Amino acid sequence: MVPRSAYLHVPFCRHRCGYCNFAVVAGRLDLARRYLAAIERELSWLETPRPVETLYFGGGTPTQLLPADFARLAECVLKWHPLLPGAEWTVEANPADINAEYLRLLVQLGVTRLSLGSQSFSAHKLKLLERDHAPEQIAWVVAEAQSLGLPVSLDLIFATPGETLAEWQVDLTAALALGPQHISTYELTFEKGTNFWSRRLRGELVGADEELQRAMYELAIDTLNSAGFEHYEVSNYALPGHRSRHNETYWMGNEYLAAGPGAARYLNGVRETNHRSTTTYLKRMLAGESPVAERDELSPEGRARECLVFGLRRLDGVSRHAFQEHTSFSLDELAGPKLREFVQLGLLTDDGECIKLTREGLMICDALGPALL
Amino acid sequence: MASVPPPSPAPQPAKKKKGVEGPRDPKFIRNFSIVAHIDHGKSTLADRLLELTGTYSKREMKEQMLDDMELERQRGITIKARAVSMKYVYQGQEFELNLIDTPGHVDFQYEVSRSLACCEGAVLLVDAFQGVEAQTMANAYQAIEHDLEIVPVINKIDLVHARIDEVKQEMEQTLGIDPDIVLGCSGKTGLKCDEVLAAVIDRVPAPAGDPNAPLQAMVFDSVYDEFRGAVTYVRIMNGTVKKGQRIRFLQAGTTHDVVELGQLAPQRTQREFLSAGQVGYLICNIKSLGHVHIGDTVTVADGEQAEPLPGYHEPQRMVFCGLYPSDGQDFEQLREALGKLSINDPSFDFEPETSDALGFGFRCGFLGLLHMEIIQQRLEGEADIDLVQTAPNVTYRITKHDGEEIEVHTPQRVPDLGEIAEFRQPIVRVNFVLPTDYIGGIMKLCSDRRGTFVRQEYLSPTRAMLVYDLALADVVYDMHDKLKSITRGYGTMDYELRGYEPGELVRLDILVKNERIDALSIVCDKRDAETRGRAVIKKLKTEIPRHMFEVPLQAAIGTRVIARETISAMRKNVIAKCYGGDISRKRKLMEKQKEGKKRMKSIGSVDIPQKAFLAVLETGEDDKR
């Protein structure tokens, strides 16, 4: 199958937040020129343009680039990945550094979706997370984008140190009040190599306990559901017609192209990840060397199993028919007994065609993975 | 016990060996051992004696030359007996001094007794600071029982904290040793070690025995040499053994040709013959140590044969545990590894057993706890197999109502309560030597374990000996650790088997998600069952990871549940973020978790980590305090 999705990683950030372990460089916009050159070169290796149905500019903070640089980048990407009719193009943005002019530029270029790193509406929580924006800035950007007809997705983080269920409810309510089309909720994780990780080791930060995490997660599901949002993936909620089609390709096991530091592509059954260090990526690209740092190739069965495990993250579940079509493996032959066991335990439902996580299964769905792989 | 073979013999000088001149007059032979508590400096003194007699020069000297087994060096203890032959000119006369090194641990008591039977004297070595300890006494008593001449020596007299007079007093008090004949030396610096040699020659009687009588030799040890097979260590009691001779092992009933014989000096040094009074080795093309029985008597295969020497018996396995490969695929590999170990160490044995929970494995018998640890370490070191070890247990003797008598080495074979008429367990007599301050603590420990007080003696105003009869099972579990913790490391202990006595014993079963896990059954006193049961399942609760469902844990005697706990189901386990680049990473993590699960034992639908099988060692006593 020809990939119809492409991801572009823009590594620039004003500063690195304490919890972040993404492939970013903070305060190094001086690298923008070389970055643009590197992307141009990496994309040129595609040799022929690859039209896409979804395009995603993630980061980092793509809107850290100066508008002119962003326009040049967009031009180059669209040359290699022209948008098919009805395509979705998402750009991530930080509320602190986007203005009306920039928003207009995005719309002009053809961006169809703005993903805003809002994280919280509590000044205290934003400070703890080391974010550089104020709650009011989020509201302004959302309103401005909506007025330009640009649908917005808000990212929210929960289970931060010291956060209560009531505070989380306030965040959810505030997010809904702005009328976004899409919301993603992420439980705070402590990743190795981040400041938060070492601060937790030193006992300065204490994560929420499991019961609170669960209560917060369930609160998000229930609150957003009753506001008309469809919970379509573990962390993602959308008004009808506003799912992130790009992200769905990941969970459905479809292939995708990618460029930029730390970016991962999935092509001909092989997943490749570019070097996470921006400087290394640039050095390699500009020397004409491959930027790939990791290569993950699975057997057809391995791919099918992966497809099952990650497919279950979608609340629509995995359909036997589509699975067979997509992987040429029979779901029941691959994992029948395990699936029946999970159904018996009340973690999955099975209507004969489709298996889906139950609420209980959703809560512990990472524990199902090892049994199904 | 197995050991690394000594380095191959050094090239011999071309000149004729002295041995050809004729048998050495027993008058000029002394056979002795050094007995001491662990760490009192036995090996260091032995090194000095080797050096003084020129057997080994300082330059060639490896620290603690005699303990040539890696494990022994690591632990600083002697597991294997050794016999080194030294030549020493004393007052113008050359003497052959044979130092027979004995194992220092109670597990190897029988080997100790056989080694002592080859000696006429023993250097009783006591640390100038530590004083008399449990093993000092156990070993000294053994030496006295064997009618050995005791040469009492206080070691480490150069220590700043040496308390020589008090230690002399302790030796007098406990062992009736005349303080006037106690020597002092420092094995570390060599100070006065020559006086020890002189005392050995002056005080230890020369061996009796007739070089012309029929051959009678005692096997006191054997080691396995990869190239030569079994190397048998013997003391010639009577007669003479020559190279090329055909000999017979009286207990084993086997005959062999002597391919090579000689003495350790300290490497193997060939001789033409060994005669009455001498100590040396025989190599007879024996493929397995299993064919060489310690305590056996060697005589000639043809012609006039000697009587068997007294005191022989089979090794007694006191402690048992199950060893199972984590991965059932490794069963054959484990069998092979155990077989290889038993060639080196016939005192350890194993037989296949099956467990519902653990599958196919082996029930292994050991001389004692230390022996068990040694074997396990060797197994881990030499064979790369992931093992599940069940908790150690002892042998029980059970009389059933139908009159049948059975001996069980594993709790899972204990019949149901209703079938048992009498349930007997091994009882040991334990000697504790400890500072008087801790007497109360140890007495409480022993009475908690329902020990029978035998006696209490003061070795000195500050040190005492307590003697209790206790169930071996209790001693095996954690007595040594408890003693060390109660006495802050100053207490020592030693024990010997007294026999089997009836007890109020029950088989305590552990049920995980309503299934009895046979490998977790234990035998314990009825009165401890509730505490033990609670402690075990409490421990299990911490060892068994949470599952996607509730896991109830129960401890039961028969059908009566005496304790229960529940491992609650997992509440939340899902990472929120999962996009393009996360998928490979996340899948690899899940694959790793899957591997981890594989190393656990899956029973029913519950994954039980290997460590959990040792949960049954929990006594629950710490909770009572």
PDB file of N, CA and C in Angstrom, chain A residues 344-370:
ATOM      1  N   GLN A 344     -13.474 -12.888  28.699  1.00  0.00           N
ATOM      2  CA  GLN A 344     -13.977 -13.471  29.925  1.00  0.00           C
ATOM      3  C   GLN A 344     -13.676 -12.594  31.147  1.00  0.00           C
ATOM      4  N   LEU A 345     -12.498 -11.965  31.092  1.00  0.00           N
ATOM      5  CA  LEU A 345     -12.115 -11.105  32.213  1.00  0.00           C
ATOM      6  C   LEU A 345     -12.812  -9.744  32.163  1.00  0.00           C
ATOM      7  N   GLY A 346     -13.617  -9.552  31.129  1.00  0.00           N
ATOM      8  CA  GLY A 346     -14.341  -8.293  31.036  1.00  0.00           C
ATOM      9  C   GLY A 346     -13.481  -7.147  30.528  1.00  0.00           C
ATOM     10  N   LEU A 347     -12.386  -7.464  29.851  1.00  0.00           N
ATOM     11  CA  LEU A 347     -11.507  -6.409  29.353  1.00  0.00           C
ATOM     12  C   LEU A 347     -11.787  -6.076  27.889  1.00  0.00           C
ATOM     13  N   LEU A 348     -12.405  -7.032  27.198  1.00  0.00           N
ATOM     14  CA  LEU A 348     -12.727  -6.837  25.784  1.00  0.00           C
ATOM     15  C   LEU A 348     -14.185  -7.221  25.561  1.00  0.00           C
ATOM     16  N   THR A 349     -14.788  -6.625  24.516  1.00  0.00           N
ATOM     17  CA  THR A 349     -16.068  -7.142  24.042  1.00  0.00           C
ATOM     18  C   THR A 349     -15.833  -7.702  22.652  1.00  0.00           C
ATOM     19  N   ASP A 350     -16.673  -8.658  22.282  1.00  0.00           N
ATOM     20  CA  ASP A 350     -16.500  -9.299  20.985  1.00  0.00           C
ATOM     21  C   ASP A 350     -17.904  -9.567  20.441  1.00  0.00           C
ATOM     22  N   ASP A 351     -18.246  -8.904  19.349  1.00  0.00           N
ATOM     23  CA  ASP A 351     -19.591  -9.116  18.787  1.00  0.00           C
ATOM     24  C   ASP A 351     -19.535 -10.098  17.639  1.00  0.00           C
ATOM     25  N   GLY A 352     -18.407 -10.794  17.533  1.00  0.00           N
ATOM     26  CA  GLY A 352     -18.271 -11.766  16.451  1.00  0.00           C
ATOM     27  C   GLY A 352     -17.515 -11.177  15.270  1.00  0.00           C
ATOM     28  N   GLU A 353     -17.587  -9.877  15.100  1.00  0.00           N
ATOM     29  CA  GLU A 353     -16.871  -9.226  13.998  1.00  0.00           C
ATOM     30  C   GLU A 353     -15.778  -8.328  14.552  1.00  0.00           C
ATOM     31  N   CYS A 354     -16.121  -7.646  15.631  1.00  0.00           N
ATOM     32  CA  CYS A 354     -15.224  -6.613  16.108  1.00  0.00           C
ATOM     33  C   CYS A 354     -14.880  -6.829  17.576  1.00  0.00           C
ATOM     34  N   ILE A 355     -13.590  -6.671  17.919  1.00  0.00           N
ATOM     35  CA  ILE A 355     -13.245  -6.690  19.338  1.00  0.00           C
ATOM     36  C   ILE A 355     -12.867  -5.279  19.768  1.00  0.00           C
ATOM     37  N   LYS A 356     -13.332  -4.934  20.969  1.00  0.00           N
ATOM     38  CA  LYS A 356     -13.107  -3.581  21.486  1.00  0.00           C
ATOM     39  C   LYS A 356     -12.746  -3.656  22.950  1.00  0.00           C
ATOM     40  N   LEU A 357     -12.016  -2.656  23.370  1.00  0.00           N
ATOM     41  CA  LEU A 357     -11.716  -2.564  24.795  1.00  0.00           C
ATOM     42  C   LEU A 357     -12.969  -2.147  25.546  1.00  0.00           C
ATOM     43  N   THR A 358     -13.203  -2.725  26.715  1.00  0.00           N
ATOM     44  CA  THR A 358     -14.225  -2.215  27.611  1.00  0.00           C
ATOM     45  C   THR A 358     -13.595  -1.069  28.396  1.00  0.00           C
ATOM     46  N   ARG A 359     -14.375  -0.407  29.216  1.00  0.00           N
ATOM     47  CA  ARG A 359     -13.815   0.657  30.059  1.00  0.00           C
ATOM     48  C   ARG A 359     -12.665   0.089  30.913  1.00  0.00           C
ATOM     49  N   GLU A 360     -12.916  -1.090  31.493  1.00  0.00           N
ATOM     50  CA  GLU A 360     -11.905  -1.701  32.350  1.00  0.00           C
ATOM     51  C   GLU A 360     -10.653  -2.052  31.525  1.00  0.00           C
ATOM     52  N   GLY A 361     -10.872  -2.584  30.347  1.00  0.00           N
ATOM     53  CA  GLY A 361      -9.761  -2.944  29.475  1.00  0.00           C
ATOM     54  C   GLY A 361      -8.960  -1.725  29.056  1.00  0.00           C
ATOM     55  N   LEU A 362      -9.678  -0.628  28.838  1.00  0.00           N
ATOM     56  CA  LEU A 362      -9.028   0.613  28.448  1.00  0.00           C
ATOM     57  C   LEU A 362      -8.061   1.086  29.540  1.00  0.00           C
ATOM     58  N   MET A 363      -8.510   0.921  30.778  1.00  0.00           N
ATOM     59  CA  MET A 363      -7.698   1.387  31.903  1.00  0.00           C
ATOM     60  C   MET A 363      -6.350   0.665  31.977  1.00  0.00           C
ATOM     61  N   ILE A 364      -6.322  -0.596  31.528  1.00  0.00           N
ATOM     62  CA  ILE A 364      -5.075  -1.374  31.686  1.00  0.00           C
ATOM     63  C   ILE A 364      -4.606  -1.916  30.347  1.00  0.00           C
ATOM     64  N   CYS A 365      -4.882  -1.175  29.280  1.00  0.00           N
ATOM     65  CA  CYS A 365      -4.662  -1.790  27.968  1.00  0.00           C
ATOM     66  C   CYS A 365      -3.185  -2.070  27.677  1.00  0.00           C
ATOM     67  N   ASP A 366      -2.253  -1.379  28.359  1.00  0.00           N
ATOM     68  CA  ASP A 366      -0.836  -1.701  28.130  1.00  0.00           C
ATOM     69  C   ASP A 366      -0.480  -3.088  28.653  1.00  0.00           C
ATOM     70  N   ALA A 367      -1.286  -3.602  29.600  1.00  0.00           N
ATOM     71  CA  ALA A 367      -0.998  -4.932  30.139  1.00  0.00           C
ATOM     72  C   ALA A 367      -1.433  -6.025  29.173  1.00  0.00           C
ATOM     73  N   LEU A 368      -2.306  -5.690  28.228  1.00  0.00           N
ATOM     74  CA  LEU A 368      -2.742  -6.693  27.256  1.00  0.00           C
ATOM     75  C   LEU A 368      -1.665  -6.939  26.211  1.00  0.00           C
ATOM     76  N   GLY A 369      -0.908  -5.879  25.931  1.00  0.00           N
ATOM     77  CA  GLY A 369       0.083  -5.944  24.859  1.00  0.00           C
ATOM     78  C   GLY A 369       1.009  -7.152  24.944  1.00  0.00           C
ATOM     79  N   PRO A 370       1.697  -7.321  26.087  1.00  0.00           N
ATOM     80  CA  PRO A 370       2.652  -8.425  26.160  1.00  0.00           C
ATOM     81  C   PRO A 370       2.030  -9.780  25.846  1.00  0.00           C
TER      82      PRO A 370
END
